mmCIF file of C-alpha atoms in Angstrom:
data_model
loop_
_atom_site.group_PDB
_atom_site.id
_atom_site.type_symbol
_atom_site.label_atom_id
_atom_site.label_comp_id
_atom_site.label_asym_id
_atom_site.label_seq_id
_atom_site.Cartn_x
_atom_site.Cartn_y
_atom_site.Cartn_z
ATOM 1 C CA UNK S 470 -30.368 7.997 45.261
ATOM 2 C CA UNK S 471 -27.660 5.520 45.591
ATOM 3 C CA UNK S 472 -27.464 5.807 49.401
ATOM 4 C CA UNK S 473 -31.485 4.652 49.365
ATOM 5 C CA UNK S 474 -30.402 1.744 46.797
ATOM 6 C CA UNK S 475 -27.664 0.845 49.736
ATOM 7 C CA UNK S 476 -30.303 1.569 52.553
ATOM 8 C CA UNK S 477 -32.897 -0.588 50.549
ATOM 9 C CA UNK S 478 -30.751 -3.615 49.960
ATOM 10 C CA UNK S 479 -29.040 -3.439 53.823
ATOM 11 C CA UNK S 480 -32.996 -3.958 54.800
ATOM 12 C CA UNK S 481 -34.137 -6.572 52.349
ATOM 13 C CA UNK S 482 -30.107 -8.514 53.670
ATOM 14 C CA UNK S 483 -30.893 -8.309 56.968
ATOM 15 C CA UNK S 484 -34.649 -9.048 57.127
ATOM 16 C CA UNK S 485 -33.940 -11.718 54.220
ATOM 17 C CA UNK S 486 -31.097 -13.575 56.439
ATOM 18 C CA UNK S 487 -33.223 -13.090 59.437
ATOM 19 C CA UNK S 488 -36.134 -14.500 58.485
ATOM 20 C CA UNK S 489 -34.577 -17.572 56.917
ATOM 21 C CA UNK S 490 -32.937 -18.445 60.341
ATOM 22 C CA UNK S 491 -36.238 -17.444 62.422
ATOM 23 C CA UNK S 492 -38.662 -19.175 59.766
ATOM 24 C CA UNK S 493 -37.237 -22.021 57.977
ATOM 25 C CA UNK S 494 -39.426 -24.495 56.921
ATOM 26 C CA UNK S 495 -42.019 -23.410 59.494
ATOM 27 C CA UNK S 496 -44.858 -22.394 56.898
ATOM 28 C CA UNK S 497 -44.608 -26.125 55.626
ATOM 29 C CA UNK S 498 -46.786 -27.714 58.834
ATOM 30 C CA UNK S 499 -50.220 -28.767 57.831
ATOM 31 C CA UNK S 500 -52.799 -30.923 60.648
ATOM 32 C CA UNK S 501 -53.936 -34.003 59.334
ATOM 33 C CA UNK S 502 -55.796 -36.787 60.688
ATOM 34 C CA UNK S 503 -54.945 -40.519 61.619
ATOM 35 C CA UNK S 504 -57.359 -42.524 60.031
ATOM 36 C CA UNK S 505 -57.682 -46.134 60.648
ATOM 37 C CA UNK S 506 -54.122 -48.261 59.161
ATOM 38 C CA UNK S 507 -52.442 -45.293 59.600
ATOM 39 C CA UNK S 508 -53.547 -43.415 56.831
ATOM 40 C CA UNK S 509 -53.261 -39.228 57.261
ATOM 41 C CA UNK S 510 -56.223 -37.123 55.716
ATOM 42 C CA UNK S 511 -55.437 -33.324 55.033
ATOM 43 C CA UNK S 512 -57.665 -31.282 57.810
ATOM 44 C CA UNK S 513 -57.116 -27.630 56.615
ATOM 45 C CA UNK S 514 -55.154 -26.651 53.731
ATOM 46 C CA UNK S 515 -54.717 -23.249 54.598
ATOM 47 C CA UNK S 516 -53.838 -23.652 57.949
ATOM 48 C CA UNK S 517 -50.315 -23.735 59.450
ATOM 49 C CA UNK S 518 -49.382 -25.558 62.787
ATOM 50 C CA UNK S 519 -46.967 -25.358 65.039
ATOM 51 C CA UNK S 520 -44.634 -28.741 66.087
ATOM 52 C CA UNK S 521 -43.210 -27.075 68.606
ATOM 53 C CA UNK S 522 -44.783 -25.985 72.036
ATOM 54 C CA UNK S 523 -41.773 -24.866 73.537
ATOM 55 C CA UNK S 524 -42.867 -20.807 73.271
ATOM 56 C CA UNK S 525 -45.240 -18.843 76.146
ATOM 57 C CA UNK S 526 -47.213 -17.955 73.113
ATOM 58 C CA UNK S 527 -47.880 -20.791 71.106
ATOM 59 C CA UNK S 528 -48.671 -20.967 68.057
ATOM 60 C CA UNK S 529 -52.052 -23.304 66.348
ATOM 61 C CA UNK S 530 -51.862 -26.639 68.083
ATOM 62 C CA UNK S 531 -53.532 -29.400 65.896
ATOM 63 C CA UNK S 532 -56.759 -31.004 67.813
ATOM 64 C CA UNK S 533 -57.240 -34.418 69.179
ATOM 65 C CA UNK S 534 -56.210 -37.213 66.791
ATOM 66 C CA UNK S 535 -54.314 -35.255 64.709
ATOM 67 C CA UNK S 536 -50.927 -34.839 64.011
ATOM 68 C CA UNK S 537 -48.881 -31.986 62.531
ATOM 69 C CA UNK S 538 -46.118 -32.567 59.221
ATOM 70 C CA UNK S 539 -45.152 -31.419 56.661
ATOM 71 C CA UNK S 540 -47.211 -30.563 53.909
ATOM 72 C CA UNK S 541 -46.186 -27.580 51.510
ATOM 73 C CA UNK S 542 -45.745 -23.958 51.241
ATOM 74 C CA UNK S 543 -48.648 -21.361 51.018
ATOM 75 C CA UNK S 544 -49.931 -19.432 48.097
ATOM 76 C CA UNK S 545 -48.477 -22.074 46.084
ATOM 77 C CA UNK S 546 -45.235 -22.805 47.557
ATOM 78 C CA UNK S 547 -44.788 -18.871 46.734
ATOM 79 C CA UNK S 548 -44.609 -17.764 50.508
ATOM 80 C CA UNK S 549 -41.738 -19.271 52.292
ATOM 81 C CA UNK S 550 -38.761 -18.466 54.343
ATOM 82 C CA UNK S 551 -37.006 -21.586 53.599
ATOM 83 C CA UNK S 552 -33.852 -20.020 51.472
ATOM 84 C CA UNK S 553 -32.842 -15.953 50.801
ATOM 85 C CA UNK S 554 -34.297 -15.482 47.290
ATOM 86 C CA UNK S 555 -37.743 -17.058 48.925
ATOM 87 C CA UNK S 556 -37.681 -14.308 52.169
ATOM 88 C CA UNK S 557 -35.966 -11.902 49.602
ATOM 89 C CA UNK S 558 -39.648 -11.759 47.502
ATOM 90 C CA UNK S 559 -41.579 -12.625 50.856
ATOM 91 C CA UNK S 560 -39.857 -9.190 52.212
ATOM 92 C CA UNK S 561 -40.826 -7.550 49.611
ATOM 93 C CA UNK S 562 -44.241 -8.677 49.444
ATOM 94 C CA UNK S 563 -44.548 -7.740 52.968
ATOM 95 C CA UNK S 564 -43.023 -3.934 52.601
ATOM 96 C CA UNK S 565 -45.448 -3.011 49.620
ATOM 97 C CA UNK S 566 -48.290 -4.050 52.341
ATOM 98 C CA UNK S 567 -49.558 -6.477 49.617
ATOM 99 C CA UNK S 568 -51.057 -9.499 51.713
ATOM 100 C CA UNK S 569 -48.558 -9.264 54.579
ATOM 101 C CA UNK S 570 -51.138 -10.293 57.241
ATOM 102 C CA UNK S 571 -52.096 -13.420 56.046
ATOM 103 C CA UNK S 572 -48.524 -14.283 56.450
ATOM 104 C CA UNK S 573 -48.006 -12.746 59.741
ATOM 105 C CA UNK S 574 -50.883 -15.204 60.783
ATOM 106 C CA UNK S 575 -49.082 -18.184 59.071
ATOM 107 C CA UNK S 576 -46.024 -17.420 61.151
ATOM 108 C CA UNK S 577 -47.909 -16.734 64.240
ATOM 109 C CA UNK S 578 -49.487 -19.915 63.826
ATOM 110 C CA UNK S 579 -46.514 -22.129 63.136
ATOM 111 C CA UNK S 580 -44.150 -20.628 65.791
ATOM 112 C CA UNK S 581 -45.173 -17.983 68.406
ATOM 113 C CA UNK S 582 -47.371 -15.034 68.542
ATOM 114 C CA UNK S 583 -44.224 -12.940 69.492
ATOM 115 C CA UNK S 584 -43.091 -13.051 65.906
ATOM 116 C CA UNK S 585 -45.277 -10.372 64.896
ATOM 117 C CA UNK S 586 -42.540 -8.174 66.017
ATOM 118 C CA UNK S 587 -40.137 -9.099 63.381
ATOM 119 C CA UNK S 588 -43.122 -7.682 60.553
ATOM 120 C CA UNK S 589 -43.897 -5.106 62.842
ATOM 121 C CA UNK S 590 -40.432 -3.748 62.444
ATOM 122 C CA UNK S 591 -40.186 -4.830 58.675
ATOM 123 C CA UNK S 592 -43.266 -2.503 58.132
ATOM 124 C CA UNK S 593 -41.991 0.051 60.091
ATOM 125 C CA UNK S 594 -38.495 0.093 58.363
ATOM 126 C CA UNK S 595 -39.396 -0.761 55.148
ATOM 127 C CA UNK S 596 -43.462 0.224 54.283
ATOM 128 C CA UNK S 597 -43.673 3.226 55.803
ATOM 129 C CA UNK S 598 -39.708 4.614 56.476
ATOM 130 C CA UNK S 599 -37.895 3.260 53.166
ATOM 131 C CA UNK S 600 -41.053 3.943 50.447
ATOM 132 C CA UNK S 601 -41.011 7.283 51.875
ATOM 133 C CA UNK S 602 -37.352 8.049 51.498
ATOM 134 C CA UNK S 603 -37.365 7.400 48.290
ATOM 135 C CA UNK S 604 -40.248 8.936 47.188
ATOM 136 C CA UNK S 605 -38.659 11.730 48.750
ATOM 137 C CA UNK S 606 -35.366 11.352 46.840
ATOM 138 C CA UNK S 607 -37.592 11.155 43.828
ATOM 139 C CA UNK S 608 -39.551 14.306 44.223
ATOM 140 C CA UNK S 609 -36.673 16.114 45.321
ATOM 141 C CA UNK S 610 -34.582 14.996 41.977
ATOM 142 C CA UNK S 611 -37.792 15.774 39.630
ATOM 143 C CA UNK S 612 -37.531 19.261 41.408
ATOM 144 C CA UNK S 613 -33.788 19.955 40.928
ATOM 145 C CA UNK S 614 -34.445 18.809 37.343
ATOM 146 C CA UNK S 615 -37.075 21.424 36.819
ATOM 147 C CA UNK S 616 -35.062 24.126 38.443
ATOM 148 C CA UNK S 617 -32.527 23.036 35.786
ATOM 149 C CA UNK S 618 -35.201 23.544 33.404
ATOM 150 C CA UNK S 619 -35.949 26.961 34.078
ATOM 151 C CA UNK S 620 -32.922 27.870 33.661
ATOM 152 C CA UNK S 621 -32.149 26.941 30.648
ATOM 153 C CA UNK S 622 -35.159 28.309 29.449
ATOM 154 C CA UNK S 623 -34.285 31.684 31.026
ATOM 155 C CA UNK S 624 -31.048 31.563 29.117
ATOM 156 C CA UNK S 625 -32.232 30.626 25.961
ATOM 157 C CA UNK S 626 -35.202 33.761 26.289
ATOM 158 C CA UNK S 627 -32.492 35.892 27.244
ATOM 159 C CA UNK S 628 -30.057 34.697 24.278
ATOM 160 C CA UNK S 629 -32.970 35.186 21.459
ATOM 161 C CA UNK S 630 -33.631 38.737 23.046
ATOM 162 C CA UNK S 631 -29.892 39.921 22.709
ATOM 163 C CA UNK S 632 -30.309 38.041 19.069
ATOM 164 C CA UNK S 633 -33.343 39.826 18.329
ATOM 165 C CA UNK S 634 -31.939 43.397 19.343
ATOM 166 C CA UNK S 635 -28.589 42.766 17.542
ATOM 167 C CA UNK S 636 -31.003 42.464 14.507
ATOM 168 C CA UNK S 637 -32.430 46.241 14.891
#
């Protein structure tokens, strides 16, 4: 069980770290529009864009007259990359399958379509390869337990029976 516990917090440093210097600050961009005297007006609040156009696969390019900064976080300023303890409960989020895709999207949209692999991978790792493991581990401990059990029972059976014959 311990070596999962190591396994499990290897994944969540190395997809935590990683995502943090992939995704920093990225989920932040908003479009808004120029209105006359310079004023911006919020287009889409749930909607991330992307500054940068510097990827094969973009990501979501605001429209004409609009501009993209920064605006806030998703789900709250829940969902963010921007330091470890942020990616550390976004990775988690993400391996119990719990709303991962609209946060794929969000990071598709703000950088390139190409970062789907690092969640692809993270789900592969961590959703289906790590949950497994230790369920595993689990079952296989609740099993030795029960042989353990059984024992003991046997033994305590067998102990009343020599008690009981002593008796005659």
């Amino acid at each position: 069980m311990a070596n999962v516990l190591l396994l499990s917090a290897f994944l969540f440093i190395v997809f935590g770290i990683s995502g943090v210097q992939l995704f920093k600050g990225i989920l932040r961009n908003r479009c808004f529009a120029q209105g006359p005297g310079q004023t911006l007006a919020l287009v889409d609040e749930e909607r991330v864009c992307s500054k940068s156009s510097k990827y094969l696969w973009a990501g979501y390019s605001c429209g004409f007259g609009e501009v993209c900064t920064t605006y806030g976080n998703p789900n709250h300023g829940i969902t963010s990359f921007d330091n470890i303890l942020w990616a550390w409960l976004t990775v988690f989020q993400i391996i119990t399958l719990e709303g991962w895709t609209p946060i794929m999207y969000d990071v598709m949209d703000a950088t390139s379509g190409w970062s789907m692999l690092y969640f692809i991978i993270l789900i592969g790792l961590g959703a289906f390869f790590l949950i497994n493991l230790a369920v595993g581990i689990v079952a296989e401990v609740y099993d030795q337990v029960q042989d353990e059990d059984e024992k003991e029972e046997d033994e305590n059976a067998e102990d009343e029976r020599e008690g009981a014959m002593d008796l005659y």
